[in-house]
């Protein structure tokens, strides 16, 4: 489960997931599950969800109101490239 994976990452890498801000880039139903798990760690959260399913977009924005939904993974790459120095 995503929550268990986050706990392992937190311990192994010494992450401080309770303190944000954090950006979660995810896709599909597993991405929504990851976003829900991350929301248990931090309220200072933003997300980019790749999906063409309205039900997943609705669930993601309910979990994290600061979620941007895109239809194609290339859009995420373009957004992150544009933000890079």
mmCIF file of N, CA and C in Angstrom:
data_model
loop_
_atom_site.group_PDB
_atom_site.id
_atom_site.type_symbol
_atom_site.label_atom_id
_atom_site.label_comp_id
_atom_site.label_asym_id
_atom_site.label_seq_id
_atom_site.Cartn_x
_atom_site.Cartn_y
_atom_site.Cartn_z
ATOM 1 N N UNK A 1 0.828 -1.206 0.000
ATOM 2 C CA UNK A 1 0.000 0.000 0.000
ATOM 3 C C UNK A 1 0.868 1.265 0.000
ATOM 4 N N UNK A 2 0.370 2.336 -0.604
ATOM 5 C CA UNK A 2 1.162 3.564 -0.687
ATOM 6 C C UNK A 2 1.599 4.112 0.668
ATOM 7 N N UNK A 3 0.741 4.038 1.679
ATOM 8 C CA UNK A 3 1.107 4.576 2.993
ATOM 9 C C UNK A 3 2.313 3.839 3.559
ATOM 10 N N UNK A 4 2.355 2.526 3.375
ATOM 11 C CA UNK A 4 3.484 1.737 3.858
ATOM 12 C C UNK A 4 4.758 2.118 3.109
ATOM 13 N N UNK A 5 4.648 2.302 1.804
ATOM 14 C CA UNK A 5 5.799 2.729 1.007
ATOM 15 C C UNK A 5 6.331 4.079 1.446
ATOM 16 N N UNK A 6 5.433 5.005 1.759
ATOM 17 C CA UNK A 6 5.870 6.321 2.236
ATOM 18 C C UNK A 6 6.582 6.217 3.580
ATOM 19 N N UNK A 7 6.091 5.340 4.457
ATOM 20 C CA UNK A 7 6.763 5.148 5.752
ATOM 21 C C UNK A 7 8.178 4.620 5.551
ATOM 22 N N UNK A 8 8.339 3.686 4.620
ATOM 23 C CA UNK A 8 9.670 3.146 4.339
ATOM 24 C C UNK A 8 10.598 4.218 3.762
ATOM 25 N N UNK A 9 10.082 5.021 2.845
ATOM 26 C CA UNK A 9 10.890 6.108 2.291
ATOM 27 C C UNK A 9 11.271 7.123 3.355
ATOM 28 N N UNK A 10 10.328 7.451 4.202
ATOM 29 C CA UNK A 10 10.576 8.410 5.288
ATOM 30 C C UNK A 10 11.728 7.917 6.157
ATOM 31 N N UNK A 11 11.690 6.651 6.530
ATOM 32 C CA UNK A 11 12.719 6.077 7.404
ATOM 33 C C UNK A 11 14.054 5.929 6.671
ATOM 34 N N UNK A 12 14.024 5.419 5.457
ATOM 35 C CA UNK A 12 15.261 5.130 4.727
ATOM 36 C C UNK A 12 16.000 6.395 4.298
ATOM 37 N N UNK A 13 15.257 7.414 3.918
ATOM 38 C CA UNK A 13 15.883 8.621 3.384
ATOM 39 C C UNK A 13 15.902 9.781 4.363
ATOM 40 N N UNK A 14 15.304 9.586 5.527
ATOM 41 C CA UNK A 14 15.267 10.663 6.510
ATOM 42 C C UNK A 14 14.440 11.851 6.046
ATOM 43 N N UNK A 15 13.392 11.571 5.299
ATOM 44 C CA UNK A 15 12.517 12.642 4.822
ATOM 45 C C UNK A 15 11.689 13.196 5.970
ATOM 46 N N UNK A 16 11.286 14.415 5.836
ATOM 47 C CA UNK A 16 10.413 15.031 6.831
ATOM 48 C C UNK A 16 9.084 15.329 6.142
ATOM 49 N N UNK A 17 8.311 14.277 5.908
ATOM 50 C CA UNK A 17 7.089 14.412 5.132
ATOM 51 C C UNK A 17 6.001 15.216 5.841
ATOM 52 N N UNK A 18 6.125 15.382 7.133
ATOM 53 C CA UNK A 18 5.114 16.149 7.864
ATOM 54 C C UNK A 18 5.180 17.633 7.519
ATOM 55 N N UNK A 19 6.327 18.079 7.050
ATOM 56 C CA UNK A 19 6.509 19.502 6.723
ATOM 57 C C UNK A 19 6.632 19.671 5.221
ATOM 58 N N UNK A 20 5.810 20.529 4.662
ATOM 59 C CA UNK A 20 5.818 20.758 3.218
ATOM 60 C C UNK A 20 6.434 22.084 2.889
ATOM 61 N N UNK A 21 6.193 22.557 1.735
ATOM 62 C CA UNK A 21 5.231 22.012 0.782
ATOM 63 C C UNK A 21 5.784 20.816 0.017
ATOM 64 N N UNK A 22 4.860 19.978 -0.453
ATOM 65 C CA UNK A 22 5.205 18.809 -1.260
ATOM 66 C C UNK A 22 4.411 18.854 -2.559
ATOM 67 N N UNK A 23 5.054 18.405 -3.635
ATOM 68 C CA UNK A 23 4.386 18.249 -4.916
ATOM 69 C C UNK A 23 4.350 16.762 -5.243
ATOM 70 N N UNK A 24 3.158 16.255 -5.457
ATOM 71 C CA UNK A 24 2.972 14.851 -5.822
ATOM 72 C C UNK A 24 2.549 14.815 -7.284
ATOM 73 N N UNK A 25 3.324 14.116 -8.098
ATOM 74 C CA UNK A 25 2.969 13.888 -9.501
ATOM 75 C C UNK A 25 2.558 12.429 -9.605
ATOM 76 N N UNK A 26 1.355 12.179 -10.064
ATOM 77 C CA UNK A 26 0.853 10.811 -10.047
ATOM 78 C C UNK A 26 -0.141 10.600 -11.189
ATOM 79 N N UNK A 27 -0.476 9.317 -11.388
ATOM 80 C CA UNK A 27 -1.385 8.973 -12.481
ATOM 81 C C UNK A 27 -2.303 7.828 -12.075
ATOM 82 N N UNK A 28 -3.527 7.883 -12.574
ATOM 83 C CA UNK A 28 -4.465 6.784 -12.416
ATOM 84 C C UNK A 28 -4.908 6.525 -10.993
ATOM 85 N N UNK A 29 -5.588 5.395 -10.799
ATOM 86 C CA UNK A 29 -6.112 5.045 -9.474
ATOM 87 C C UNK A 29 -5.013 4.891 -8.425
ATOM 88 N N UNK A 30 -3.864 4.338 -8.836
ATOM 89 C CA UNK A 30 -2.758 4.191 -7.889
ATOM 90 C C UNK A 30 -2.231 5.559 -7.465
ATOM 91 N N UNK A 31 -2.262 6.503 -8.376
ATOM 92 C CA UNK A 31 -1.830 7.864 -8.051
ATOM 93 C C UNK A 31 -2.744 8.528 -7.040
ATOM 94 N N UNK A 32 -4.047 8.288 -7.180
ATOM 95 C CA UNK A 32 -5.000 8.843 -6.210
ATOM 96 C C UNK A 32 -4.761 8.207 -4.839
ATOM 97 N N UNK A 33 -4.462 6.914 -4.817
ATOM 98 C CA UNK A 33 -4.152 6.242 -3.547
ATOM 99 C C UNK A 33 -2.876 6.828 -2.928
ATOM 100 N N UNK A 34 -1.868 7.091 -3.758
ATOM 101 C CA UNK A 34 -0.638 7.715 -3.263
ATOM 102 C C UNK A 34 -0.923 9.108 -2.710
ATOM 103 N N UNK A 35 -1.724 9.869 -3.420
ATOM 104 C CA UNK A 35 -2.086 11.213 -2.963
ATOM 105 C C UNK A 35 -2.811 11.155 -1.622
ATOM 106 N N UNK A 36 -3.722 10.198 -1.460
ATOM 107 C CA UNK A 36 -4.443 10.038 -0.186
ATOM 108 C C UNK A 36 -3.476 9.683 0.931
ATOM 109 N N UNK A 37 -2.519 8.801 0.649
ATOM 110 C CA UNK A 37 -1.528 8.427 1.669
ATOM 111 C C UNK A 37 -0.669 9.627 2.038
ATOM 112 N N UNK A 38 -0.257 10.395 1.042
ATOM 113 C CA UNK A 38 0.575 11.563 1.321
ATOM 114 C C UNK A 38 -0.203 12.618 2.112
ATOM 115 N N UNK A 39 -1.490 12.728 1.853
ATOM 116 C CA UNK A 39 -2.327 13.690 2.580
ATOM 117 C C UNK A 39 -2.419 13.339 4.061
ATOM 118 N N UNK A 40 -2.196 12.080 4.411
ATOM 119 C CA UNK A 40 -2.162 11.701 5.822
ATOM 120 C C UNK A 40 -0.913 12.237 6.514
ATOM 121 N N UNK A 41 0.134 12.484 5.740
ATOM 122 C CA UNK A 41 1.398 12.977 6.295
ATOM 123 C C UNK A 41 1.441 14.495 6.381
ATOM 124 N N UNK A 42 0.891 15.169 5.383
ATOM 125 C CA UNK A 42 1.065 16.613 5.297
ATOM 126 C C UNK A 42 -0.176 17.273 4.724
ATOM 127 N N UNK A 43 -0.505 18.436 5.241
ATOM 128 C CA UNK A 43 -1.604 19.216 4.677
ATOM 129 C C UNK A 43 -1.082 20.243 3.681
ATOM 130 N N UNK A 44 0.233 20.458 3.657
ATOM 131 C CA UNK A 44 0.849 21.425 2.742
ATOM 132 C C UNK A 44 1.244 20.679 1.474
ATOM 133 N N UNK A 45 0.239 20.419 0.645
ATOM 134 C CA UNK A 45 0.372 19.485 -0.455
ATOM 135 C C UNK A 45 -0.201 20.086 -1.727
ATOM 136 N N UNK A 46 0.489 19.829 -2.831
ATOM 137 C CA UNK A 46 -0.001 20.164 -4.158
ATOM 138 C C UNK A 46 0.158 18.914 -5.016
ATOM 139 N N UNK A 47 -0.641 18.808 -6.079
ATOM 140 C CA UNK A 47 -0.555 17.602 -6.896
ATOM 141 C C UNK A 47 -0.819 17.912 -8.358
ATOM 142 N N UNK A 48 -0.207 17.078 -9.192
ATOM 143 C CA UNK A 48 -0.527 17.017 -10.616
ATOM 144 C C UNK A 48 -0.939 15.577 -10.877
ATOM 145 N N UNK A 49 -2.162 15.400 -11.317
ATOM 146 C CA UNK A 49 -2.697 14.066 -11.593
ATOM 147 C C UNK A 49 -2.897 13.902 -13.093
ATOM 148 N N UNK A 50 -2.349 12.816 -13.631
ATOM 149 C CA UNK A 50 -2.569 12.480 -15.029
ATOM 150 C C UNK A 50 -3.704 11.462 -15.098
ATOM 151 N N UNK A 51 -4.810 11.868 -15.712
ATOM 152 C CA UNK A 51 -5.944 10.956 -15.889
ATOM 153 C C UNK A 51 -6.905 11.542 -16.906
ATOM 154 N N UNK A 52 -7.630 10.669 -17.556
ATOM 155 C CA UNK A 52 -8.723 11.115 -18.419
ATOM 156 C C UNK A 52 -10.070 10.739 -17.816
ATOM 157 N N UNK A 53 -10.024 10.297 -16.567
ATOM 158 C CA UNK A 53 -11.239 9.876 -15.865
ATOM 159 C C UNK A 53 -11.719 10.963 -14.908
ATOM 160 N N UNK A 54 -12.932 11.413 -15.104
ATOM 161 C CA UNK A 54 -13.494 12.462 -14.258
ATOM 162 C C UNK A 54 -13.654 12.015 -12.810
ATOM 163 N N UNK A 55 -13.971 10.722 -12.587
ATOM 164 C CA UNK A 55 -14.156 10.248 -11.216
ATOM 165 C C UNK A 55 -12.846 10.326 -10.426
ATOM 166 N N UNK A 56 -11.727 10.011 -11.075
ATOM 167 C CA UNK A 56 -10.434 10.113 -10.383
ATOM 168 C C UNK A 56 -10.059 11.568 -10.134
ATOM 169 N N UNK A 57 -10.351 12.425 -11.090
ATOM 170 C CA UNK A 57 -10.078 13.853 -10.908
ATOM 171 C C UNK A 57 -10.874 14.405 -9.728
ATOM 172 N N UNK A 58 -12.125 14.002 -9.620
ATOM 173 C CA UNK A 58 -12.975 14.453 -8.518
ATOM 174 C C UNK A 58 -12.447 13.957 -7.176
ATOM 175 N N UNK A 59 -12.062 12.671 -7.127
ATOM 176 C CA UNK A 59 -11.508 12.120 -5.875
ATOM 177 C C UNK A 59 -10.215 12.825 -5.491
ATOM 178 N N UNK A 60 -9.353 13.066 -6.475
ATOM 179 C CA UNK A 60 -8.065 13.710 -6.188
ATOM 180 C C UNK A 60 -8.261 15.125 -5.661
ATOM 181 N N UNK A 61 -9.143 15.889 -6.285
ATOM 182 C CA UNK A 61 -9.349 17.263 -5.818
ATOM 183 C C UNK A 61 -10.073 17.306 -4.476
ATOM 184 N N UNK A 62 -10.827 16.266 -4.148
ATOM 185 C CA UNK A 62 -11.432 16.190 -2.814
ATOM 186 C C UNK A 62 -10.352 15.938 -1.756
ATOM 187 N N UNK A 63 -9.369 15.142 -2.109
ATOM 188 C CA UNK A 63 -8.264 14.850 -1.186
ATOM 189 C C UNK A 63 -7.337 16.055 -1.069
ATOM 190 N N UNK A 64 -7.029 16.647 -2.209
ATOM 191 C CA UNK A 64 -6.083 17.768 -2.261
ATOM 192 C C UNK A 64 -6.655 18.835 -3.191
ATOM 193 N N UNK A 65 -7.257 19.869 -2.628
ATOM 194 C CA UNK A 65 -7.863 20.908 -3.459
ATOM 195 C C UNK A 65 -6.866 21.599 -4.405
ATOM 196 N N UNK A 66 -5.592 21.531 -4.094
ATOM 197 C CA UNK A 66 -4.569 22.136 -4.948
ATOM 198 C C UNK A 66 -4.050 21.135 -5.991
ATOM 199 N N UNK A 67 -4.964 20.395 -6.579
ATOM 200 C CA UNK A 67 -4.612 19.423 -7.605
ATOM 201 C C UNK A 67 -4.922 19.981 -8.987
ATOM 202 N N UNK A 68 -3.957 19.848 -9.873
ATOM 203 C CA UNK A 68 -4.152 20.158 -11.286
ATOM 204 C C UNK A 68 -4.274 18.835 -12.022
ATOM 205 N N UNK A 69 -5.284 18.712 -12.853
ATOM 206 C CA UNK A 69 -5.509 17.481 -13.597
ATOM 207 C C UNK A 69 -5.130 17.723 -15.056
ATOM 208 N N UNK A 70 -4.295 16.821 -15.577
ATOM 209 C CA UNK A 70 -3.904 16.878 -16.984
ATOM 210 C C UNK A 70 -4.243 15.541 -17.629
ATOM 211 N N UNK A 71 -4.380 15.538 -18.925
ATOM 212 C CA UNK A 71 -4.810 14.339 -19.645
ATOM 213 C C UNK A 71 -3.655 13.507 -20.184
ATOM 214 N N UNK A 72 -2.443 14.073 -20.249
ATOM 215 C CA UNK A 72 -1.330 13.357 -20.872
ATOM 216 C C UNK A 72 -0.041 13.580 -20.075
ATOM 217 N N UNK A 73 0.774 12.544 -19.905
ATOM 218 C CA UNK A 73 2.020 12.680 -19.142
ATOM 219 C C UNK A 73 2.976 13.721 -19.717
ATOM 220 N N UNK A 74 2.934 13.940 -21.029
ATOM 221 C CA UNK A 74 3.811 14.956 -21.624
ATOM 222 C C UNK A 74 3.507 16.353 -21.081
ATOM 223 N N UNK A 75 2.273 16.569 -20.673
ATOM 224 C CA UNK A 75 1.893 17.859 -20.099
ATOM 225 C C UNK A 75 2.618 18.084 -18.774
ATOM 226 N N UNK A 76 2.749 17.038 -17.974
ATOM 227 C CA UNK A 76 3.479 17.146 -16.720
ATOM 228 C C UNK A 76 4.944 17.488 -17.005
ATOM 229 N N UNK A 77 5.535 16.801 -17.968
ATOM 230 C CA UNK A 77 6.922 17.076 -18.325
ATOM 231 C C UNK A 77 7.086 18.525 -18.773
ATOM 232 N N UNK A 78 6.149 19.037 -19.549
ATOM 233 C CA UNK A 78 6.224 20.422 -20.010
ATOM 234 C C UNK A 78 6.093 21.404 -18.855
ATOM 235 N N UNK A 79 5.186 21.111 -17.920
ATOM 236 C CA UNK A 79 5.007 21.993 -16.755
ATOM 237 C C UNK A 79 6.285 22.036 -15.923
ATOM 238 N N UNK A 80 6.847 20.866 -15.646
ATOM 239 C CA UNK A 80 8.055 20.812 -14.821
ATOM 240 C C UNK A 80 9.252 21.397 -15.560
ATOM 241 N N UNK A 81 9.337 21.212 -16.863
ATOM 242 C CA UNK A 81 10.429 21.816 -17.636
ATOM 243 C C UNK A 81 10.339 23.329 -17.618
ATOM 244 N N UNK A 82 9.143 23.850 -17.751
ATOM 245 C CA UNK A 82 8.957 25.293 -17.750
ATOM 246 C C UNK A 82 9.326 25.914 -16.409
ATOM 247 N N UNK A 83 9.173 25.142 -15.340
ATOM 248 C CA UNK A 83 9.465 25.652 -13.998
ATOM 249 C C UNK A 83 10.941 25.526 -13.642
ATOM 250 N N UNK A 84 11.697 24.757 -14.431
ATOM 251 C CA UNK A 84 13.121 24.533 -14.109
ATOM 252 C C UNK A 84 13.931 25.793 -14.424
ATOM 253 N N UNK A 85 14.961 26.014 -13.637
ATOM 254 C CA UNK A 85 15.804 27.205 -13.902
ATOM 255 C C UNK A 85 16.597 27.057 -15.186
#
